[in-house]
PDB file of N, CA and C in Angstrom:
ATOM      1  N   UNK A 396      -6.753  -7.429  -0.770  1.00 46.00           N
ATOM      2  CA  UNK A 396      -7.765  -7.483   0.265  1.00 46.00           C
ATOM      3  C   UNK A 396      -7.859  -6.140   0.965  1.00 46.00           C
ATOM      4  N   UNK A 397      -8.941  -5.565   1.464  1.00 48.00           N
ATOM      5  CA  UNK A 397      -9.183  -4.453   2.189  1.00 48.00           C
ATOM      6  C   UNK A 397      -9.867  -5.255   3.396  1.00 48.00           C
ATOM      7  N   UNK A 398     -10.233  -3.982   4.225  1.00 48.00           N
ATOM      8  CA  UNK A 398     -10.292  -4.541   5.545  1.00 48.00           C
ATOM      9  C   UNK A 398     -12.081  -4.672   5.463  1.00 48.00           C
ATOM     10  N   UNK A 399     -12.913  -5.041   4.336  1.00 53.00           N
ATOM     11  CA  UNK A 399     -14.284  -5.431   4.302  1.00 53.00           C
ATOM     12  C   UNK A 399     -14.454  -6.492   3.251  1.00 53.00           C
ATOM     13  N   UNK A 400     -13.502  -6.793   2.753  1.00 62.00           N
ATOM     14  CA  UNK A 400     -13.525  -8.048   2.001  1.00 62.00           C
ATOM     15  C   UNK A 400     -13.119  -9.482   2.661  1.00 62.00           C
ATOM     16  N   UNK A 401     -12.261 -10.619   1.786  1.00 73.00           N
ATOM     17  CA  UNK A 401     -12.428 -11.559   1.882  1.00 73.00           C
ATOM     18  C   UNK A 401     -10.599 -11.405   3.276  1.00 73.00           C
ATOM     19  N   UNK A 402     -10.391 -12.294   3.946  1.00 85.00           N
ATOM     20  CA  UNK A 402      -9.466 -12.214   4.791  1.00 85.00           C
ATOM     21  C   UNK A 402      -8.160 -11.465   4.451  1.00 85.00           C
ATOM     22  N   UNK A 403      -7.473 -10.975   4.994  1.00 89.00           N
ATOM     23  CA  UNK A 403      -6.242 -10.471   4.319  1.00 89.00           C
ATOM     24  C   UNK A 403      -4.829 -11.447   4.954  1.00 89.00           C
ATOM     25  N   UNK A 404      -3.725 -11.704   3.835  1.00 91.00           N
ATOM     26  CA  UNK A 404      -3.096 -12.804   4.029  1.00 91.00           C
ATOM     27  C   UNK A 404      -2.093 -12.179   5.112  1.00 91.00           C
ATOM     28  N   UNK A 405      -1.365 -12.808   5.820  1.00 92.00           N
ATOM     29  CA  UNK A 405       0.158 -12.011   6.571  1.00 92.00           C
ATOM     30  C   UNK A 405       0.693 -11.024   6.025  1.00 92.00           C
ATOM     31  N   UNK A 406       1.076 -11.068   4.804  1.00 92.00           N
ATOM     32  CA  UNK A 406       1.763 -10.394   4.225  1.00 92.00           C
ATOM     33  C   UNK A 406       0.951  -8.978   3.445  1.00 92.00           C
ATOM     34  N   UNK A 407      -0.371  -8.960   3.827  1.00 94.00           N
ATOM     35  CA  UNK A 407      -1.440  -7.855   3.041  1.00 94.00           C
ATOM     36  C   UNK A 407      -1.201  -7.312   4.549  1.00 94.00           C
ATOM     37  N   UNK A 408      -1.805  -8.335   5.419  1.00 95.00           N
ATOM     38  CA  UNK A 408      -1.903  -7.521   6.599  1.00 95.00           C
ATOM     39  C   UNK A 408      -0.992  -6.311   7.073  1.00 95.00           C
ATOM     40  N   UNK A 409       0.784  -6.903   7.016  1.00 95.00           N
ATOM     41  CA  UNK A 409       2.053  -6.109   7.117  1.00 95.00           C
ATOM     42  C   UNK A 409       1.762  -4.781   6.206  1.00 95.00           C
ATOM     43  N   UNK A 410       1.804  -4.980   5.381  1.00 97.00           N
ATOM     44  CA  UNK A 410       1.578  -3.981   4.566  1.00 97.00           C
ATOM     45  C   UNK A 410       0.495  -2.688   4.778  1.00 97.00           C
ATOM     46  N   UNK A 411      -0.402  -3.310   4.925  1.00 98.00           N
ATOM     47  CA  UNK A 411      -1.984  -2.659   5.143  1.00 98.00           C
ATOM     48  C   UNK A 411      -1.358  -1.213   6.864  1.00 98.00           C
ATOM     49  N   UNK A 412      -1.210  -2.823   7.936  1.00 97.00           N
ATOM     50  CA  UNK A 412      -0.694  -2.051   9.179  1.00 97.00           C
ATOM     51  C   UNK A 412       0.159  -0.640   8.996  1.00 97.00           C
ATOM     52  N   UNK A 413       1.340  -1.011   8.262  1.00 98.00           N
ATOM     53  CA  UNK A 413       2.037   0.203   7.928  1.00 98.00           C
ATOM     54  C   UNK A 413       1.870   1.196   7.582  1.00 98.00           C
ATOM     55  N   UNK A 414       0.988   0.877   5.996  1.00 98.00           N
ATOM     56  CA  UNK A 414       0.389   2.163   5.230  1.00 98.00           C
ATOM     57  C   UNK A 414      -1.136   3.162   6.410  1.00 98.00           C
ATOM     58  N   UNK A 415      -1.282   1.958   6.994  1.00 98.00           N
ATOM     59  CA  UNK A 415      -2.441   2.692   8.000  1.00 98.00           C
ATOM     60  C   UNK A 415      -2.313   3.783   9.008  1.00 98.00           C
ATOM     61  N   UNK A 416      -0.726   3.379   9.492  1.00 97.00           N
ATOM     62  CA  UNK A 416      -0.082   3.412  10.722  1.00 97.00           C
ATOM     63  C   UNK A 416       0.330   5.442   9.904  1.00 97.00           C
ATOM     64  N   UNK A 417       0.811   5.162   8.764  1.00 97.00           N
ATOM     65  CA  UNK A 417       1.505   6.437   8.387  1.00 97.00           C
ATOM     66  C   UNK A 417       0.100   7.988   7.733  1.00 97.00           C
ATOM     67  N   UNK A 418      -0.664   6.908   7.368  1.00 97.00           N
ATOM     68  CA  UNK A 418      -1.658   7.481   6.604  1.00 97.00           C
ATOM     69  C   UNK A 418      -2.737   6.799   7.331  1.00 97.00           C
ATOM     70  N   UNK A 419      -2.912   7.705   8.559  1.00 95.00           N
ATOM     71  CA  UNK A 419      -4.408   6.723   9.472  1.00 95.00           C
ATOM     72  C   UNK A 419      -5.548   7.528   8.638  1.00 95.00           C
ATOM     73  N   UNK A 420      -6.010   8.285   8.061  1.00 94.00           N
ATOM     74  CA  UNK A 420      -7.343   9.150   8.076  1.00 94.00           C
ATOM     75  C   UNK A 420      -7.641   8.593   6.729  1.00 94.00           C
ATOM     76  N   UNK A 421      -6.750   7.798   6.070  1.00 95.00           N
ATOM     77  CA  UNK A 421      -6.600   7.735   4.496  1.00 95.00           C
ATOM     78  C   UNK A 421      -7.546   6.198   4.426  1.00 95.00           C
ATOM     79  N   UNK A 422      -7.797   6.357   2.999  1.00 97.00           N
ATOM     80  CA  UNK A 422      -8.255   4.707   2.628  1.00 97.00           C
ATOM     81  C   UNK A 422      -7.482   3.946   2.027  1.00 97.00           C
ATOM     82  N   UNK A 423      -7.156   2.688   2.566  1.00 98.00           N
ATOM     83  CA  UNK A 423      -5.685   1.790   1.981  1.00 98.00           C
ATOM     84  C   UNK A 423      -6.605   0.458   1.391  1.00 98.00           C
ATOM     85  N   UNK A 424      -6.147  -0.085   0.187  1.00 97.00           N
ATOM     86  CA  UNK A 424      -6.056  -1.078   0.284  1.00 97.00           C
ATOM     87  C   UNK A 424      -5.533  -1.638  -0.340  1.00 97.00           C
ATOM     88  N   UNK A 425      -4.693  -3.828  -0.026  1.00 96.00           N
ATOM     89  CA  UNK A 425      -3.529  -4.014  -0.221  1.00 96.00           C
ATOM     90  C   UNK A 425      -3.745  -4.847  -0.689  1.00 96.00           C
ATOM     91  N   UNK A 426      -3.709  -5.785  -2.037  1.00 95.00           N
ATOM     92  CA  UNK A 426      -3.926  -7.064  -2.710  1.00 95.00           C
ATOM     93  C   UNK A 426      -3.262  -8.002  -2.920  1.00 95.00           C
ATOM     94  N   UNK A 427      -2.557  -9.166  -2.782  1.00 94.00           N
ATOM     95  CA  UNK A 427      -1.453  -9.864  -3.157  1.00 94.00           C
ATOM     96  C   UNK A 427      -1.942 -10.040  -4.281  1.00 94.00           C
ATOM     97  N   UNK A 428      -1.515  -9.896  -5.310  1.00 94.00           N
ATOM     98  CA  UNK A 428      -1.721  -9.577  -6.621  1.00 94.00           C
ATOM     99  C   UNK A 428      -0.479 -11.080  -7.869  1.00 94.00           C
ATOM    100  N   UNK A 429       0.202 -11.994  -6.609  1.00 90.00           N
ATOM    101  CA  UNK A 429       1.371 -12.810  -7.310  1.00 90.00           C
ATOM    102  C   UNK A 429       0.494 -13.902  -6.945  1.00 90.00           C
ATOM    103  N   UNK A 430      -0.687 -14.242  -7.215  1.00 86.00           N
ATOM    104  CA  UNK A 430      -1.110 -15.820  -7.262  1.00 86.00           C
ATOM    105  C   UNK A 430      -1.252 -16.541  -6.010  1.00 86.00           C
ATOM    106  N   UNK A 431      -0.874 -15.321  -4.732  1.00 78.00           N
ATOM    107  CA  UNK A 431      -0.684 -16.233  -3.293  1.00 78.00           C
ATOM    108  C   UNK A 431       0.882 -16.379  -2.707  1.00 78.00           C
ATOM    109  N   UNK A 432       1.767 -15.661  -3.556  1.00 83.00           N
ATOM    110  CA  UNK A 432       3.379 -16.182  -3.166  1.00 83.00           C
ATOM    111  C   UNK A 432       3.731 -15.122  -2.366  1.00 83.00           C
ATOM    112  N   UNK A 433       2.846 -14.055  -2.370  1.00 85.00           N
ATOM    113  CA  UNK A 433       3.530 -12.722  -1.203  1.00 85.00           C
ATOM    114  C   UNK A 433       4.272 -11.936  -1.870  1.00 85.00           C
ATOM    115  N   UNK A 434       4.682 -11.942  -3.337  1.00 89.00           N
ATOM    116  CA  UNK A 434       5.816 -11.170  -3.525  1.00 89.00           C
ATOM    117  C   UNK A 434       5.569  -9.723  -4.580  1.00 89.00           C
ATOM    118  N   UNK A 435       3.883  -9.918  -5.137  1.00 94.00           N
ATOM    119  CA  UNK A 435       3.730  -8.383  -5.751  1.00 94.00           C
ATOM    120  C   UNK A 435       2.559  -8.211  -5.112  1.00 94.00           C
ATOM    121  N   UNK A 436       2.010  -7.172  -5.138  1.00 96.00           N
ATOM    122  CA  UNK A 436       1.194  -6.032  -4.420  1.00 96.00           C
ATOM    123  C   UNK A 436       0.574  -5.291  -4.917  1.00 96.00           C
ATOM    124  N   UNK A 437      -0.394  -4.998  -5.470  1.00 97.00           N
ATOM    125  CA  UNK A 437      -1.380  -3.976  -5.794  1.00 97.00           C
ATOM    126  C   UNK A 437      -1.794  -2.938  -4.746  1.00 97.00           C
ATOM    127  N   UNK A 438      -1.210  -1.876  -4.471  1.00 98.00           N
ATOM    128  CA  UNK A 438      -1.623  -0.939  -3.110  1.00 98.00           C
ATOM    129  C   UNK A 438      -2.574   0.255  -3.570  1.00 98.00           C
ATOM    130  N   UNK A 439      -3.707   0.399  -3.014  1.00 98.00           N
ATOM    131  CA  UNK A 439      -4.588   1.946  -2.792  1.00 98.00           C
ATOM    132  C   UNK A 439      -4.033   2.774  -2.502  1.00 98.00           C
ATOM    133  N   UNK A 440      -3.844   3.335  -1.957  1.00 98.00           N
ATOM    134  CA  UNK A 440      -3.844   5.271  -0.786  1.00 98.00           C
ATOM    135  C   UNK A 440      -4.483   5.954  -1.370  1.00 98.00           C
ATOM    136  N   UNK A 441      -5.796   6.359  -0.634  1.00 98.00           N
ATOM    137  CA  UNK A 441      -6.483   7.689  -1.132  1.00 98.00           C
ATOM    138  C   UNK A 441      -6.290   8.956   0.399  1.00 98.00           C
ATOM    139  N   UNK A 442      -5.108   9.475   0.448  1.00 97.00           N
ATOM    140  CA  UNK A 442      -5.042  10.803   1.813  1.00 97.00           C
ATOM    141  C   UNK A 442      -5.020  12.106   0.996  1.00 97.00           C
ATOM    142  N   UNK A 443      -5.562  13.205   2.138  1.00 96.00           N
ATOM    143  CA  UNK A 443      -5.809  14.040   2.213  1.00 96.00           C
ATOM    144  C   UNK A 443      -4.228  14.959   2.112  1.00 96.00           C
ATOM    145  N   UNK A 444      -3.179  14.348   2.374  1.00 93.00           N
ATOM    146  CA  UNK A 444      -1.487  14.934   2.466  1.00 93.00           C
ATOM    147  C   UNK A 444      -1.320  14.935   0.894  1.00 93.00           C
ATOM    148  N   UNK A 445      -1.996  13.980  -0.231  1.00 97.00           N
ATOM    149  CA  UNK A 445      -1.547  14.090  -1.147  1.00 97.00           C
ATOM    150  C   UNK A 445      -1.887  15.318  -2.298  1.00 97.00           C
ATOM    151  N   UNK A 446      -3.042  16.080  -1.711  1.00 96.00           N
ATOM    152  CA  UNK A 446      -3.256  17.072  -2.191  1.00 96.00           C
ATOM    153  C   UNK A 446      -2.624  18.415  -2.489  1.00 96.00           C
ATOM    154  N   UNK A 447      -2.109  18.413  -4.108  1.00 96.00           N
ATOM    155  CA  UNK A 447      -1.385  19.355  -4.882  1.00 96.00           C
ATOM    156  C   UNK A 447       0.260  18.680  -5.221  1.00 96.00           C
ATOM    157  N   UNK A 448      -0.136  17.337  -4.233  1.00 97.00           N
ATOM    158  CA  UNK A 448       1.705  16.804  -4.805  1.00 97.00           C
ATOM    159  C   UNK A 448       1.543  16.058  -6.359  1.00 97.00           C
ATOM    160  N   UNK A 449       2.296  16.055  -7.145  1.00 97.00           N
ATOM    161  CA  UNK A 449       2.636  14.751  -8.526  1.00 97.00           C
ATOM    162  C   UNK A 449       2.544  13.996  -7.714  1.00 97.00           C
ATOM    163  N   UNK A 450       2.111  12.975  -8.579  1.00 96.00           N
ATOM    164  CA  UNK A 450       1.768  11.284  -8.614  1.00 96.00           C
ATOM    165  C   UNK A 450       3.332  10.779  -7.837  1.00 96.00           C
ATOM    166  N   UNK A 451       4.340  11.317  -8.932  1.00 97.00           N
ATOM    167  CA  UNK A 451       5.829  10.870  -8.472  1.00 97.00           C
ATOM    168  C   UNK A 451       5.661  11.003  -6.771  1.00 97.00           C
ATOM    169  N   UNK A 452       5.433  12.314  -6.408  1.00 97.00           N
ATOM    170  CA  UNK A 452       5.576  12.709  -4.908  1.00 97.00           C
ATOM    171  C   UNK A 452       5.085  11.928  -3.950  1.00 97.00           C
ATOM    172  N   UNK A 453       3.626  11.446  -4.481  1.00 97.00           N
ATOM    173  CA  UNK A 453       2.799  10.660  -3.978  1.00 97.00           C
ATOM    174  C   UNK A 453       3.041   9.622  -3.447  1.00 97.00           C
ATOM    175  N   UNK A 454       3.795   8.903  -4.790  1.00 97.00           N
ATOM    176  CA  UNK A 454       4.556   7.077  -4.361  1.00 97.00           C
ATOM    177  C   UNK A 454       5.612   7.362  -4.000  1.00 97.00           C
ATOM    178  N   UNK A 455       6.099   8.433  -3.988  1.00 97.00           N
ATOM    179  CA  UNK A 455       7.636   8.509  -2.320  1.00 97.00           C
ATOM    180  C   UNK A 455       7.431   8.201  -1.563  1.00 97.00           C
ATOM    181  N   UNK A 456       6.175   9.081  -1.207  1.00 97.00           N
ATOM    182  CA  UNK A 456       5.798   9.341  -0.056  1.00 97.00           C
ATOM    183  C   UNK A 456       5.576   7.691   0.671  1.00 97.00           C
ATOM    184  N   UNK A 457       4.912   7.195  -0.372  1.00 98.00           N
ATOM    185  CA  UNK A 457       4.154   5.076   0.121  1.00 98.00           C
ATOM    186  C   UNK A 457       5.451   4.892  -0.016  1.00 98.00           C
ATOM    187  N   UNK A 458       6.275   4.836  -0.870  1.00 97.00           N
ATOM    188  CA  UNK A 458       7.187   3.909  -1.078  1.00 97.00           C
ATOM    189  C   UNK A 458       8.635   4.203   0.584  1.00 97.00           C
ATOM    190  N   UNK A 459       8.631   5.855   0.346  1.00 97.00           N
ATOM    191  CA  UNK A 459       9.231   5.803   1.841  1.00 97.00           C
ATOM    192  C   UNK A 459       8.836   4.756   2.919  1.00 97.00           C
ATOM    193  N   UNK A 460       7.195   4.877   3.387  1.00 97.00           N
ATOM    194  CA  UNK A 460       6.639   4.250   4.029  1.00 97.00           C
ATOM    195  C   UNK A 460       6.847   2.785   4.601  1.00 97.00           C
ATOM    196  N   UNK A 461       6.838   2.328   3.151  1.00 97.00           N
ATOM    197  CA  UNK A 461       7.420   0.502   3.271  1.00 97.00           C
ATOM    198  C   UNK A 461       8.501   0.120   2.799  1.00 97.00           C
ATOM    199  N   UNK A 462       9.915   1.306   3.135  1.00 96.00           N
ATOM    200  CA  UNK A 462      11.101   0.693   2.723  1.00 96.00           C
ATOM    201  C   UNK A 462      11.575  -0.675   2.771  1.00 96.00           C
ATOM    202  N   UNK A 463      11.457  -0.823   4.056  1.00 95.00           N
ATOM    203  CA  UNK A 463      11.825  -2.217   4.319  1.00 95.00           C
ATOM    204  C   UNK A 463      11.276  -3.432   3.946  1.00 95.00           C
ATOM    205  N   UNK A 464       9.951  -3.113   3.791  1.00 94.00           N
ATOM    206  CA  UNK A 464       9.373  -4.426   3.425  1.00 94.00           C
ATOM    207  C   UNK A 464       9.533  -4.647   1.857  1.00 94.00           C
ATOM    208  N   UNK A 465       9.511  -3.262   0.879  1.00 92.00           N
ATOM    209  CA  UNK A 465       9.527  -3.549  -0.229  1.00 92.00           C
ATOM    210  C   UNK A 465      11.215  -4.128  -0.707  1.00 92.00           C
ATOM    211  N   UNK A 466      12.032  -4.077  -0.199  1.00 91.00           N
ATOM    212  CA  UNK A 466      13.172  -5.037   0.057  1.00 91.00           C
ATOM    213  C   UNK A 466      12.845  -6.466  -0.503  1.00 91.00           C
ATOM    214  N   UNK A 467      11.692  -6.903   0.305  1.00 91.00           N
ATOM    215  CA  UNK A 467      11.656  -8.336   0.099  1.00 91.00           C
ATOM    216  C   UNK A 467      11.033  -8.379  -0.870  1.00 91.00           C
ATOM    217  N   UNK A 468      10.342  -8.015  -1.909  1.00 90.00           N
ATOM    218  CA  UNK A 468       9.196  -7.930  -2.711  1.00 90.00           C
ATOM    219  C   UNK A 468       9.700  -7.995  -3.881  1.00 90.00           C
ATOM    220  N   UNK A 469       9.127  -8.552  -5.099  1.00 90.00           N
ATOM    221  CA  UNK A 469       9.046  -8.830  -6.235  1.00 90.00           C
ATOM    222  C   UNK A 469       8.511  -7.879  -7.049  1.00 90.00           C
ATOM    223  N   UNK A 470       7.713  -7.483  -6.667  1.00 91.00           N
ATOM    224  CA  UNK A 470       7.180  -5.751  -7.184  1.00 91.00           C
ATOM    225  C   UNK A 470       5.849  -5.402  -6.926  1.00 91.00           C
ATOM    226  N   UNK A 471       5.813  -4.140  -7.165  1.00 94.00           N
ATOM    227  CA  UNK A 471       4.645  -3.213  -5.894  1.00 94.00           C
ATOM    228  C   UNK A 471       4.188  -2.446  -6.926  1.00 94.00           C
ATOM    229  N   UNK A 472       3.090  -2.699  -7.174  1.00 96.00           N
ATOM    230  CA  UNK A 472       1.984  -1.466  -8.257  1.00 96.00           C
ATOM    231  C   UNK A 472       0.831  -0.609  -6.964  1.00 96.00           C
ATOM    232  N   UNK A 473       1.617   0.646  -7.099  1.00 97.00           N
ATOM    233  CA  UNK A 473       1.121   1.729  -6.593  1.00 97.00           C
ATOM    234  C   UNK A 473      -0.080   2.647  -7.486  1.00 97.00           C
ATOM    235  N   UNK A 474      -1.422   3.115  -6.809  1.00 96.00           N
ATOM    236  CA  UNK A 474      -1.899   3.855  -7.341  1.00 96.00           C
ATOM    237  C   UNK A 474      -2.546   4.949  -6.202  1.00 96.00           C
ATOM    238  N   UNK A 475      -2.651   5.974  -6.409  1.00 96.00           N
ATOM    239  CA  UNK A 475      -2.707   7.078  -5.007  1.00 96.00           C
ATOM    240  C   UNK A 475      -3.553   8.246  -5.691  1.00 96.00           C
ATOM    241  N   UNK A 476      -4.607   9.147  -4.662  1.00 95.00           N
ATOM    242  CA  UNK A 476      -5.106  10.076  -4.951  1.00 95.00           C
ATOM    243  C   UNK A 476      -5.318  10.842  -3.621  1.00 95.00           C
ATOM    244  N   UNK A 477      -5.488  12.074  -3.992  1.00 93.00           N
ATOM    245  CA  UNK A 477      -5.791  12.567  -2.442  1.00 93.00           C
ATOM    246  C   UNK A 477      -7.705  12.707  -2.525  1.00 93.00           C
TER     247      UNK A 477
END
């Protein structure tokens, strides 16, 4: 879900807040992607910081971001551009 589509669940929302919170100027968006169970994730980031880093650098950078939450998670498909 992004923030012009269909509602975003608790757990998109958490996610969404964070990545927003770190990367405000950027375009995020966060999908529960496990059928409704909360536990994988399809994530956006398109920022302007990612310009001239590797892809690798890129999903540090997100994955720093939501240490904690990705803890609880089942797994997280990242895709990022600046």
């Amino acid at each position: 879900s992004t923030a012009d589509s269909q509602p975003m669940s608790d757990e998109e929302k958490k996610l969404f807040i964070k990545l927003k919170q770190r990367f405000s100027d950027g375009k995020i968006a966060v999908q529960d992607v496990s059928g409704g169970c909360g536990q994988f994730f399809a994530i956006q980031v398109t920022h302007p910081d990612f310009a001239g880093l590797s892809t690798l650098k890129q999903h540090r950078l997100i994955n720093q971001t939501l240490s904690d939450e990705i803890k609880s998670l089942h797994g997280l498909q990242v895709h990022s551009q600046s």
